[in-house]
Amino acid sequence: MIIDVHGHVTAPPHLYAYKAGLVSHRGAHGRGGPPITDEQITTSLKRHLDLLESVGTDLQFISPRPFQMMHSEKPEAIVHYWNEAVNDVIAREVKMHPDLFRGIAGLPQCAGVSTANCVDELERCVKELGFIGALINPDPGEGDGLAPPMGDEYWYPLYEKAVELDVPLLVHSAGCKSARETYGAHFITEESIFILTLLNSTVFDDFPNLKIVVGHGGGSIPFQIGRWRAGRWRGQGKQGESFDESLRRLYFDTVLYNQESLELLFKIVGPDRCLFGTERPGTGDVMNPDTGLWQDDLKPVIEAIDWLDDKDRKLIFEDNAKSLFKLGL
């Protein structure tokens, strides 16, 4: 079974027109999602479904498009309205395709506001909509540089609720308003900062059952690990375990679009900490002109790594996801 843990919603344009209205009137018209029909959802999903079928994906977890989550917008109310509307569309798509999709919630994180503002929506998505996890954005200010580090107690209300509900959090940055980097580059920056600040904190002492999946192969961390090992040996950060041991407290998806990077990830953290993900359709939804292959068709890329055995591949493609997300399949 091929389980893709990193996918994003494909929605009708009506949803994004609703977002434009929220930004324009700043919540003056109140809460109320857009009137979207099942037929409109079916039309918007056609290519998405065809792409998954073409690469043999059996199950995909879908979440909001991260760069669309507008966590830095004001007032806070419109961040709530928007994320609720997107989660409702995801829930409808899961209901329409229960054998193919599972829901990952978007949270109404808002810059400068306690993460306690997220727990009601997380609980709604898990208990009422049947979602199996949620995205967490390390930088709700979307490039303002003001978010507390991930070991700060600012994040504890969200960690506590995730543990209570027993659902994993998928680390994925969102938009970026800084002119210094694109949102795509910002994803890698923030996922890297997340790992370093979390692993040098007491979060896993305080929440030993917290389950975290880091998107895009852990940002830059596995590929710069010599620096972080050296820092730990010099006495920097959390002591009592090696950096490699700390790193294996986390899980990582495989949204890396080349074999060399995937091999390094598997060697550094181990196949038992990696979950298959493609983000298809997303950034990698492009044909490689040198090979004629889709960049996000990662199953054959992983299968081509000859030092992985059948047990390793099964862990990556399905078993880790089944266990971590308690799929019951």
XYZ file of C-alpha atoms in Angstrom:
329
model
C 0.000 0.000 0.000
C 1.290 3.474 -0.907
C 0.360 6.132 1.660
C 1.278 9.735 0.810
C 1.301 11.740 4.047
C 1.960 15.121 2.428
C -0.736 16.333 0.073
C -2.713 19.570 -0.123
C -6.287 20.377 -0.951
C -7.384 21.091 -4.511
C -10.437 23.309 -4.229
C -12.813 25.237 -6.519
C -11.947 28.895 -7.192
C -14.996 29.877 -5.125
C -13.016 29.069 -1.980
C -10.240 31.494 -2.896
C -12.754 34.156 -3.901
C -14.093 33.844 -0.366
C -10.568 34.436 0.944
C -10.230 37.568 -1.198
C -13.475 38.847 0.284
C -12.258 38.236 3.840
C -9.056 40.150 3.179
C -11.009 42.976 1.563
C -13.663 43.510 4.230
C -11.507 42.346 7.184
C -14.316 40.300 8.675
C -16.954 43.006 8.589
C -19.378 40.607 6.847
C -18.895 37.972 9.524
C -18.326 34.227 9.404
C -19.810 32.093 6.665
C -18.028 29.875 4.185
C -18.614 30.042 0.426
C -21.519 28.142 -1.169
C -19.659 25.337 -2.987
C -21.496 22.433 -4.583
C -20.354 18.818 -4.739
C -20.258 19.146 -8.518
C -17.815 22.048 -8.275
C -15.593 20.042 -5.930
C -15.711 17.070 -8.311
C -14.659 19.251 -11.230
C -11.768 20.805 -9.322
C -10.504 17.417 -8.127
C -10.408 15.661 -11.499
C -6.759 16.333 -12.317
C -5.698 15.700 -8.719
C -7.348 12.278 -8.764
C -5.878 11.437 -12.168
C -2.375 12.349 -10.972
C -2.616 10.139 -7.892
C -3.949 7.236 -9.925
C -1.166 7.606 -12.493
C 1.535 7.005 -9.851
C -0.303 4.347 -7.855
C -1.079 6.280 -4.662
C -3.577 4.359 -2.530
C -4.154 6.929 0.228
C -3.203 10.604 0.559
C -3.429 12.952 3.527
C -4.654 16.390 2.411
C -4.228 19.681 4.245
C -4.630 23.372 3.335
C -2.253 24.920 0.810
C 0.251 26.335 3.329
C 1.091 29.570 1.514
C -2.642 30.370 1.483
C -3.203 30.125 5.246
C -2.673 33.870 5.904
C -1.589 33.509 9.526
C -0.176 37.030 9.632
C -3.406 38.733 8.585
C -5.424 40.914 10.940
C -7.861 40.874 12.601
C -7.516 37.418 14.102
C -11.157 36.632 13.291
C -10.544 36.327 9.543
C -7.757 33.806 10.143
C -10.304 31.675 12.014
C -13.001 32.113 9.368
C -10.623 31.154 6.568
C -9.111 28.070 8.190
C -12.528 26.800 9.220
C -13.777 27.140 5.633
C -10.780 25.285 4.197
C -11.087 22.494 6.765
C -14.767 22.121 5.885
C -13.884 21.689 2.196
C -11.228 19.108 3.065
C -13.784 17.216 5.163
C -16.182 17.156 2.229
C -13.510 15.824 -0.118
C -12.608 13.099 2.364
C -16.291 12.157 2.638
C -16.589 12.030 -1.153
C -13.437 9.871 -1.486
C -13.090 7.983 1.815
C -10.841 5.305 0.360
C -8.365 7.831 -1.050
C -8.169 10.816 1.327
C -7.671 11.574 5.023
C -7.830 15.085 6.489
C -4.999 17.062 8.056
C -6.304 20.235 9.699
C -5.190 23.775 9.145
C -5.050 25.775 12.375
C -5.984 29.432 12.871
C -2.566 30.405 14.166
C -2.301 34.162 14.336
C 0.848 36.222 14.782
C 1.227 37.538 18.311
C -1.661 35.466 19.675
C -1.370 32.498 22.048
C -1.602 29.062 20.449
C -4.510 28.469 22.811
C -6.481 30.106 19.989
C -5.964 26.917 17.920
C -7.137 24.197 20.254
C -10.877 24.503 19.624
C -10.443 24.147 15.860
C -8.048 21.216 16.300
C -10.570 19.501 18.545
C -13.421 20.205 16.087
C -11.447 18.778 13.187
C -10.456 15.611 15.048
C -13.657 14.884 16.969
C -16.285 16.159 14.524
C -14.641 15.961 11.096
C -12.534 12.849 11.676
C -9.161 14.409 10.828
C -6.031 12.484 11.795
C -3.518 15.315 12.346
C -2.825 19.007 11.863
C -0.323 21.370 10.311
C 1.774 23.538 12.610
C 3.471 26.661 11.254
C 6.635 27.665 13.170
C 6.306 31.253 11.887
C 2.755 32.621 12.045
C 4.201 36.093 11.445
C 5.089 34.898 7.932
C 8.578 36.352 7.823
C 8.459 38.948 10.593
C 11.003 37.049 12.711
C 9.007 37.499 15.926
C 7.657 33.997 16.598
C 8.946 32.386 19.816
C 11.253 29.361 19.354
C 9.502 26.003 19.318
C 10.677 25.098 22.815
C 8.983 28.156 24.276
C 5.887 27.688 26.430
C 4.027 29.824 23.901
C 3.557 26.571 21.952
C 2.520 24.415 24.914
C -1.293 24.769 24.610
C -1.089 23.316 21.107
C 1.326 20.546 22.091
C -0.884 19.650 25.044
C -4.024 19.389 22.913
C -2.256 17.302 20.240
C -1.108 14.853 22.924
C -4.584 14.758 24.481
C -6.154 13.973 21.100
C -3.246 11.651 20.189
C -2.718 13.165 16.745
C 0.578 14.041 15.041
C 1.510 17.589 14.100
C 2.990 18.051 10.619
C 5.508 20.902 10.634
C 5.011 23.043 7.536
C 5.725 26.744 7.238
C 3.137 28.911 5.513
C 3.366 32.207 3.655
C 6.270 34.645 3.712
C 5.971 38.414 3.286
C 9.709 39.052 3.461
C 11.363 40.186 0.236
C 14.486 38.220 1.233
C 13.092 34.797 0.324
C 10.247 33.132 -1.526
C 7.684 31.182 0.449
C 9.249 27.972 -0.907
C 12.646 28.900 0.509
C 10.910 30.003 3.720
C 9.514 26.486 4.163
C 13.046 25.078 4.380
C 14.295 27.873 6.640
C 11.494 27.532 9.173
C 11.489 23.735 9.227
C 15.220 23.864 9.991
C 14.772 26.441 12.755
C 11.923 24.346 14.163
C 14.121 21.266 14.560
C 17.050 23.072 16.144
C 14.982 25.017 18.651
C 12.757 22.062 19.542
C 15.562 19.543 20.045
C 17.524 21.940 22.254
C 14.512 22.412 24.536
C 12.682 20.376 27.177
C 9.566 19.835 25.035
C 9.975 16.062 24.802
C 10.637 15.890 28.540
C 7.393 17.763 29.127
C 5.455 15.980 26.350
C 7.050 12.541 25.849
C 4.100 11.361 23.728
C 4.146 14.327 21.340
C 4.262 13.150 17.711
C 5.930 15.429 15.177
C 6.451 14.957 11.421
C 8.721 17.509 9.752
C 7.942 18.355 6.139
C 10.362 18.444 3.212
C 12.816 15.970 4.668
C 13.613 18.110 7.701
C 14.562 21.287 5.874
C 18.351 21.629 5.801
C 19.074 19.715 9.008
C 19.988 16.219 7.748
C 22.240 17.791 5.140
C 24.132 19.996 7.631
C 24.189 17.497 10.472
C 27.949 17.736 11.019
C 27.500 21.286 12.317
C 24.788 20.282 14.765
C 26.720 17.236 15.998
C 29.728 19.464 16.634
C 27.624 21.972 18.540
C 26.186 19.282 20.796
C 29.683 17.884 21.490
C 30.848 21.408 22.430
C 28.119 21.540 25.062
C 25.647 23.692 23.155
C 21.943 23.045 23.594
C 20.317 20.061 25.294
C 22.749 17.631 26.888
C 22.436 13.973 27.842
C 21.984 12.534 24.345
C 23.686 12.920 20.976
C 22.207 15.153 18.311
C 21.417 12.050 16.248
C 19.463 10.565 19.150
C 17.538 13.815 19.538
C 16.817 13.907 15.801
C 15.248 10.466 15.946
C 12.569 11.795 18.273
C 11.040 13.266 15.097
C 9.612 11.810 11.888
C 10.313 13.108 8.390
C 8.477 12.994 5.087
C 10.125 12.302 1.732
C 9.166 15.480 -0.126
C 12.641 15.744 -1.642
C 12.773 15.485 -5.384
C 16.084 13.725 -5.975
C 17.515 10.337 -5.068
C 20.741 11.652 -3.538
C 18.911 13.696 -0.891
C 16.522 10.859 -0.113
C 19.414 8.442 0.381
C 21.109 10.819 2.805
C 17.877 11.333 4.758
C 17.360 7.576 5.117
C 20.968 7.068 6.210
C 20.904 9.892 8.769
C 17.552 9.296 10.504
C 16.716 5.727 9.436
C 13.869 4.327 7.311
C 11.860 3.739 10.493
C 11.546 7.532 10.966
C 10.567 8.389 7.386
C 7.098 8.576 5.828
C 6.389 8.642 2.120
C 5.195 12.032 0.895
C 5.121 13.739 -2.488
C 2.940 16.887 -2.266
C 1.457 15.746 -5.594
C 0.164 17.959 -7.124
C 2.391 20.767 -5.882
C 5.865 22.200 -6.405
C 7.211 18.942 -7.857
C 4.369 18.615 -10.359
C 6.688 19.242 -13.307
C 8.405 17.069 -15.883
C 12.178 16.693 -15.582
C 13.412 17.588 -19.093
C 16.500 15.409 -18.682
C 14.641 12.216 -17.767
C 11.103 12.765 -19.027
C 9.818 11.766 -15.576
C 7.629 13.661 -13.113
C 9.664 15.132 -10.262
C 7.035 14.158 -7.680
C 6.731 10.531 -8.806
C 8.901 9.407 -5.906
C 7.906 5.758 -5.536
C 10.261 4.512 -8.305
C 12.999 6.830 -7.011
C 12.867 5.197 -3.573
C 12.562 1.740 -5.091
C 15.778 2.419 -7.032
C 17.813 2.809 -3.821
C 19.349 -0.641 -3.859
C 20.577 -0.750 -0.252
C 17.017 -0.406 1.088
C 15.495 -3.836 1.666
C 11.822 -4.790 1.337
C 11.230 -4.156 5.054
C 12.712 -0.649 4.782
C 10.555 0.217 1.784
C 7.431 -1.100 3.472
C 8.162 1.065 6.526
C 8.546 4.152 4.340
C 5.609 3.516 2.016
C 3.007 2.410 4.557
C 3.882 0.945 7.958
C 5.239 4.103 9.604
C 2.181 6.096 8.535
C -0.232 3.381 9.645
C 1.369 3.206 13.077
C 1.956 6.918 13.714
C -1.496 8.054 12.530
C -3.283 4.964 13.886
C -5.035 4.311 10.589
C -6.389 0.881 11.494
C -5.812 -0.422 7.965
